[in-house]
Amino acid sequence: MKNSKKHLFGIVFVVKYWKMNKKKNINRIRLDAQYQASRKQGEANEKIPEF
């Protein structure tokens, strides 16, 4: 009984960790996309100097 409880806690911990990691990855992908978009915008702004 004690052992199965420990095992269940381990599974819960892994799931929580995985969800946290997934969230981080989504944030990283989103930030990367924003960075790419801003870089494209920056390149466009360089081509058309606004003075």
Backbone atoms as SQL, in Angstrom:
CREATE TABLE atoms (id INTEGER PRIMARY KEY, chain TEXT, resi INTEGER, resn TEXT, atom TEXT, x REAL, y REAL, z REAL);
INSERT INTO atoms VALUES
  (1, 'A', 1, 'MET', 'N', 0.848, -1.215, 0.000),
  (2, 'A', 1, 'MET', 'CA', 0.000, 0.000, 0.000),
  (3, 'A', 1, 'MET', 'C', 0.880, 1.260, 0.000),
  (4, 'A', 2, 'LYS', 'N', 1.874, 1.254, 0.873),
  (5, 'A', 2, 'LYS', 'CA', 2.774, 2.406, 0.960),
  (6, 'A', 2, 'LYS', 'C', 3.493, 2.613, -0.374),
  (7, 'A', 3, 'ASN', 'N', 3.920, 1.500, -0.971),
  (8, 'A', 3, 'ASN', 'CA', 4.689, 1.556, -2.208),
  (9, 'A', 3, 'ASN', 'C', 3.855, 2.120, -3.354),
  (10, 'A', 4, 'SER', 'N', 2.591, 1.703, -3.452),
  (11, 'A', 4, 'SER', 'CA', 1.738, 2.177, -4.550),
  (12, 'A', 4, 'SER', 'C', 1.450, 3.670, -4.390),
  (13, 'A', 5, 'LYS', 'N', 1.350, 4.124, -3.140),
  (14, 'A', 5, 'LYS', 'CA', 1.120, 5.548, -2.882),
  (15, 'A', 5, 'LYS', 'C', 2.314, 6.352, -3.386),
  (16, 'A', 6, 'LYS', 'N', 3.521, 5.838, -3.104),
  (17, 'A', 6, 'LYS', 'CA', 4.754, 6.481, -3.540),
  (18, 'A', 6, 'LYS', 'C', 4.782, 6.539, -5.068),
  (19, 'A', 7, 'HIS', 'N', 4.372, 5.442, -5.694),
  (20, 'A', 7, 'HIS', 'CA', 4.368, 5.346, -7.155),
  (21, 'A', 7, 'HIS', 'C', 3.400, 6.375, -7.734),
  (22, 'A', 8, 'LEU', 'N', 2.230, 6.481, -7.124),
  (23, 'A', 8, 'LEU', 'CA', 1.205, 7.433, -7.580),
  (24, 'A', 8, 'LEU', 'C', 1.738, 8.854, -7.461),
  (25, 'A', 9, 'PHE', 'N', 2.397, 9.157, -6.351),
  (26, 'A', 9, 'PHE', 'CA', 2.978, 10.484, -6.153),
  (27, 'A', 9, 'PHE', 'C', 4.011, 10.764, -7.241),
  (28, 'A', 10, 'GLY', 'N', 4.796, 9.742, -7.577),
  (29, 'A', 10, 'GLY', 'CA', 5.803, 9.881, -8.632),
  (30, 'A', 10, 'GLY', 'C', 5.155, 10.230, -9.953),
  (31, 'A', 11, 'ILE', 'N', 4.057, 9.556, -10.276),
  (32, 'A', 11, 'ILE', 'CA', 3.341, 9.824, -11.534),
  (33, 'A', 11, 'ILE', 'C', 2.811, 11.249, -11.533),
  (34, 'A', 12, 'VAL', 'N', 2.198, 11.655, -10.430),
  (35, 'A', 12, 'VAL', 'CA', 1.643, 13.011, -10.318),
  (36, 'A', 12, 'VAL', 'C', 2.753, 14.037, -10.508),
  (37, 'A', 13, 'PHE', 'N', 3.895, 13.779, -9.879),
  (38, 'A', 13, 'PHE', 'CA', 5.037, 14.691, -9.979),
  (39, 'A', 13, 'PHE', 'C', 5.508, 14.800, -11.426),
  (40, 'A', 14, 'VAL', 'N', 5.616, 13.653, -12.096),
  (41, 'A', 14, 'VAL', 'CA', 6.067, 13.642, -13.492),
  (42, 'A', 14, 'VAL', 'C', 5.086, 14.407, -14.367),
  (43, 'A', 15, 'VAL', 'N', 3.800, 14.203, -14.160),
  (44, 'A', 15, 'VAL', 'CA', 2.776, 14.890, -14.959),
  (45, 'A', 15, 'VAL', 'C', 2.855, 16.394, -14.734),
  (46, 'A', 16, 'LYS', 'N', 2.979, 16.799, -13.470),
  (47, 'A', 16, 'LYS', 'CA', 3.095, 18.234, -13.152),
  (48, 'A', 16, 'LYS', 'C', 4.326, 18.824, -13.819),
  (49, 'A', 17, 'TYR', 'N', 5.442, 18.093, -13.723),
  (50, 'A', 17, 'TYR', 'CA', 6.700, 18.566, -14.306),
  (51, 'A', 17, 'TYR', 'C', 6.569, 18.673, -15.819),
  (52, 'A', 18, 'TRP', 'N', 5.914, 17.660, -16.421),
  (53, 'A', 18, 'TRP', 'CA', 5.742, 17.638, -17.880),
  (54, 'A', 18, 'TRP', 'C', 4.873, 18.807, -18.331),
  (55, 'A', 19, 'LYS', 'N', 3.796, 19.055, -17.596),
  (56, 'A', 19, 'LYS', 'CA', 2.898, 20.174, -17.942),
  (57, 'A', 19, 'LYS', 'C', 3.638, 21.497, -17.834),
  (58, 'A', 20, 'MET', 'N', 4.445, 21.637, -16.776),
  (59, 'A', 20, 'MET', 'CA', 5.213, 22.860, -16.560),
  (60, 'A', 20, 'MET', 'C', 6.187, 23.058, -17.724),
  (61, 'A', 21, 'ASN', 'N', 6.848, 21.967, -18.098),
  (62, 'A', 21, 'ASN', 'CA', 7.815, 22.013, -19.191),
  (63, 'A', 21, 'ASN', 'C', 7.131, 22.363, -20.499),
  (64, 'A', 22, 'LYS', 'N', 5.944, 21.775, -20.714),
  (65, 'A', 22, 'LYS', 'CA', 5.187, 22.025, -21.941),
  (66, 'A', 22, 'LYS', 'C', 4.835, 23.503, -22.019),
  (67, 'A', 23, 'LYS', 'N', 4.418, 24.067, -20.888),
  (68, 'A', 23, 'LYS', 'CA', 4.064, 25.482, -20.825),
  (69, 'A', 23, 'LYS', 'C', 5.282, 26.333, -21.175),
  (70, 'A', 24, 'LYS', 'N', 6.429, 25.974, -20.607),
  (71, 'A', 24, 'LYS', 'CA', 7.672, 26.702, -20.887),
  (72, 'A', 24, 'LYS', 'C', 7.995, 26.635, -22.370),
  (73, 'A', 25, 'ASN', 'N', 7.835, 25.433, -22.949),
  (74, 'A', 25, 'ASN', 'CA', 8.126, 25.261, -24.371),
  (75, 'A', 25, 'ASN', 'C', 7.200, 26.112, -25.220),
  (76, 'A', 26, 'ILE', 'N', 5.907, 26.162, -24.846),
  (77, 'A', 26, 'ILE', 'CA', 4.940, 26.974, -25.596),
  (78, 'A', 26, 'ILE', 'C', 5.345, 28.441, -25.510),
  (79, 'A', 27, 'ASN', 'N', 5.722, 28.882, -24.307),
  (80, 'A', 27, 'ASN', 'CA', 6.167, 30.271, -24.129),
  (81, 'A', 27, 'ASN', 'C', 7.396, 30.551, -24.969),
  (82, 'A', 28, 'ARG', 'N', 8.325, 29.581, -25.005),
  (83, 'A', 28, 'ARG', 'CA', 9.555, 29.761, -25.772),
  (84, 'A', 28, 'ARG', 'C', 9.243, 29.846, -27.262),
  (85, 'A', 29, 'ILE', 'N', 8.326, 28.999, -27.725),
  (86, 'A', 29, 'ILE', 'CA', 7.941, 29.021, -29.142),
  (87, 'A', 29, 'ILE', 'C', 7.276, 30.352, -29.467),
  (88, 'A', 30, 'ARG', 'N', 6.413, 30.820, -28.560),
  (89, 'A', 30, 'ARG', 'CA', 5.710, 32.092, -28.767),
  (90, 'A', 30, 'ARG', 'C', 6.714, 33.239, -28.817),
  (91, 'A', 31, 'LEU', 'N', 7.655, 33.254, -27.877),
  (92, 'A', 31, 'LEU', 'CA', 8.685, 34.300, -27.847),
  (93, 'A', 31, 'LEU', 'C', 9.526, 34.248, -29.106),
  (94, 'A', 32, 'ASP', 'N', 9.858, 33.033, -29.551),
  (95, 'A', 32, 'ASP', 'CA', 10.662, 32.874, -30.758),
  (96, 'A', 32, 'ASP', 'C', 9.907, 33.427, -31.958),
  (97, 'A', 33, 'ALA', 'N', 8.609, 33.147, -32.022),
  (98, 'A', 33, 'ALA', 'CA', 7.780, 33.647, -33.128),
  (99, 'A', 33, 'ALA', 'C', 7.727, 35.175, -33.099),
  (100, 'A', 34, 'GLN', 'N', 7.572, 35.735, -31.907),
  (101, 'A', 34, 'GLN', 'CA', 7.545, 37.201, -31.758),
  (102, 'A', 34, 'GLN', 'C', 8.882, 37.789, -32.191),
  (103, 'A', 35, 'TYR', 'N', 9.962, 37.109, -31.813),
  (104, 'A', 35, 'TYR', 'CA', 11.301, 37.578, -32.169),
  (105, 'A', 35, 'TYR', 'C', 11.479, 37.560, -33.683),
  (106, 'A', 36, 'GLN', 'N', 11.050, 36.465, -34.326),
  (107, 'A', 36, 'GLN', 'CA', 11.160, 36.358, -35.785),
  (108, 'A', 36, 'GLN', 'C', 10.352, 37.462, -36.456),
  (109, 'A', 37, 'ALA', 'N', 9.136, 37.700, -35.949),
  (110, 'A', 37, 'ALA', 'CA', 8.259, 38.723, -36.533),
  (111, 'A', 37, 'ALA', 'C', 8.885, 40.106, -36.376),
  (112, 'A', 38, 'SER', 'N', 9.420, 40.390, -35.192),
  (113, 'A', 38, 'SER', 'CA', 10.023, 41.710, -34.955),
  (114, 'A', 38, 'SER', 'C', 11.276, 41.875, -35.807),
  (115, 'A', 39, 'ARG', 'N', 11.988, 40.759, -36.037),
  (116, 'A', 39, 'ARG', 'CA', 13.179, 40.834, -36.877),
  (117, 'A', 39, 'ARG', 'C', 12.785, 41.142, -38.320),
  (118, 'A', 40, 'LYS', 'N', 11.721, 40.503, -38.786),
  (119, 'A', 40, 'LYS', 'CA', 11.229, 40.769, -40.146),
  (120, 'A', 40, 'LYS', 'C', 10.803, 42.224, -40.263),
  (121, 'A', 41, 'GLN', 'N', 10.113, 42.713, -39.237),
  (122, 'A', 41, 'GLN', 'CA', 9.670, 44.107, -39.217),
  (123, 'A', 41, 'GLN', 'C', 10.888, 45.027, -39.238),
  (124, 'A', 42, 'GLY', 'N', 11.901, 44.669, -38.459),
  (125, 'A', 42, 'GLY', 'CA', 13.129, 45.461, -38.399),
  (126, 'A', 42, 'GLY', 'C', 13.809, 45.511, -39.752),
  (127, 'A', 43, 'GLU', 'N', 13.834, 44.377, -40.454),
  (128, 'A', 43, 'GLU', 'CA', 14.444, 44.328, -41.786),
  (129, 'A', 43, 'GLU', 'C', 13.662, 45.207, -42.750),
  (130, 'A', 44, 'ALA', 'N', 12.344, 45.159, -42.634),
  (131, 'A', 44, 'ALA', 'CA', 11.488, 45.970, -43.508),
  (132, 'A', 44, 'ALA', 'C', 11.724, 47.451, -43.228),
  (133, 'A', 45, 'ASN', 'N', 11.877, 47.792, -41.945),
  (134, 'A', 45, 'ASN', 'CA', 12.130, 49.181, -41.567),
  (135, 'A', 45, 'ASN', 'C', 13.488, 49.649, -42.069),
  (136, 'A', 46, 'GLU', 'N', 14.448, 48.739, -42.111),
  (137, 'A', 46, 'GLU', 'CA', 15.781, 49.106, -42.614),
  (138, 'A', 46, 'GLU', 'C', 15.718, 49.392, -44.111),
  (139, 'A', 47, 'LYS', 'N', 14.903, 48.618, -44.814),
  (140, 'A', 47, 'LYS', 'CA', 14.776, 48.809, -46.264),
  (141, 'A', 47, 'LYS', 'C', 14.107, 50.136, -46.574),
  (142, 'A', 48, 'ILE', 'N', 13.143, 50.515, -45.704),
  (143, 'A', 48, 'ILE', 'CA', 12.421, 51.773, -45.937),
  (144, 'A', 48, 'ILE', 'C', 12.756, 52.712, -44.785),
  (145, 'A', 49, 'PRO', 'N', 13.805, 53.515, -44.904),
  (146, 'A', 49, 'PRO', 'CA', 14.150, 54.442, -43.822),
  (147, 'A', 49, 'PRO', 'C', 13.061, 55.495, -43.647),
  (148, 'A', 50, 'GLU', 'N', 12.635, 55.664, -42.399),
  (149, 'A', 50, 'GLU', 'CA', 11.557, 56.636, -42.149),
  (150, 'A', 50, 'GLU', 'C', 12.159, 57.883, -41.521),
  (151, 'A', 51, 'PHE', 'N', 12.460, 58.865, -42.337),
  (152, 'A', 51, 'PHE', 'CA', 13.014, 60.130, -41.836),
  (153, 'A', 51, 'PHE', 'C', 12.065, 61.269, -42.139);
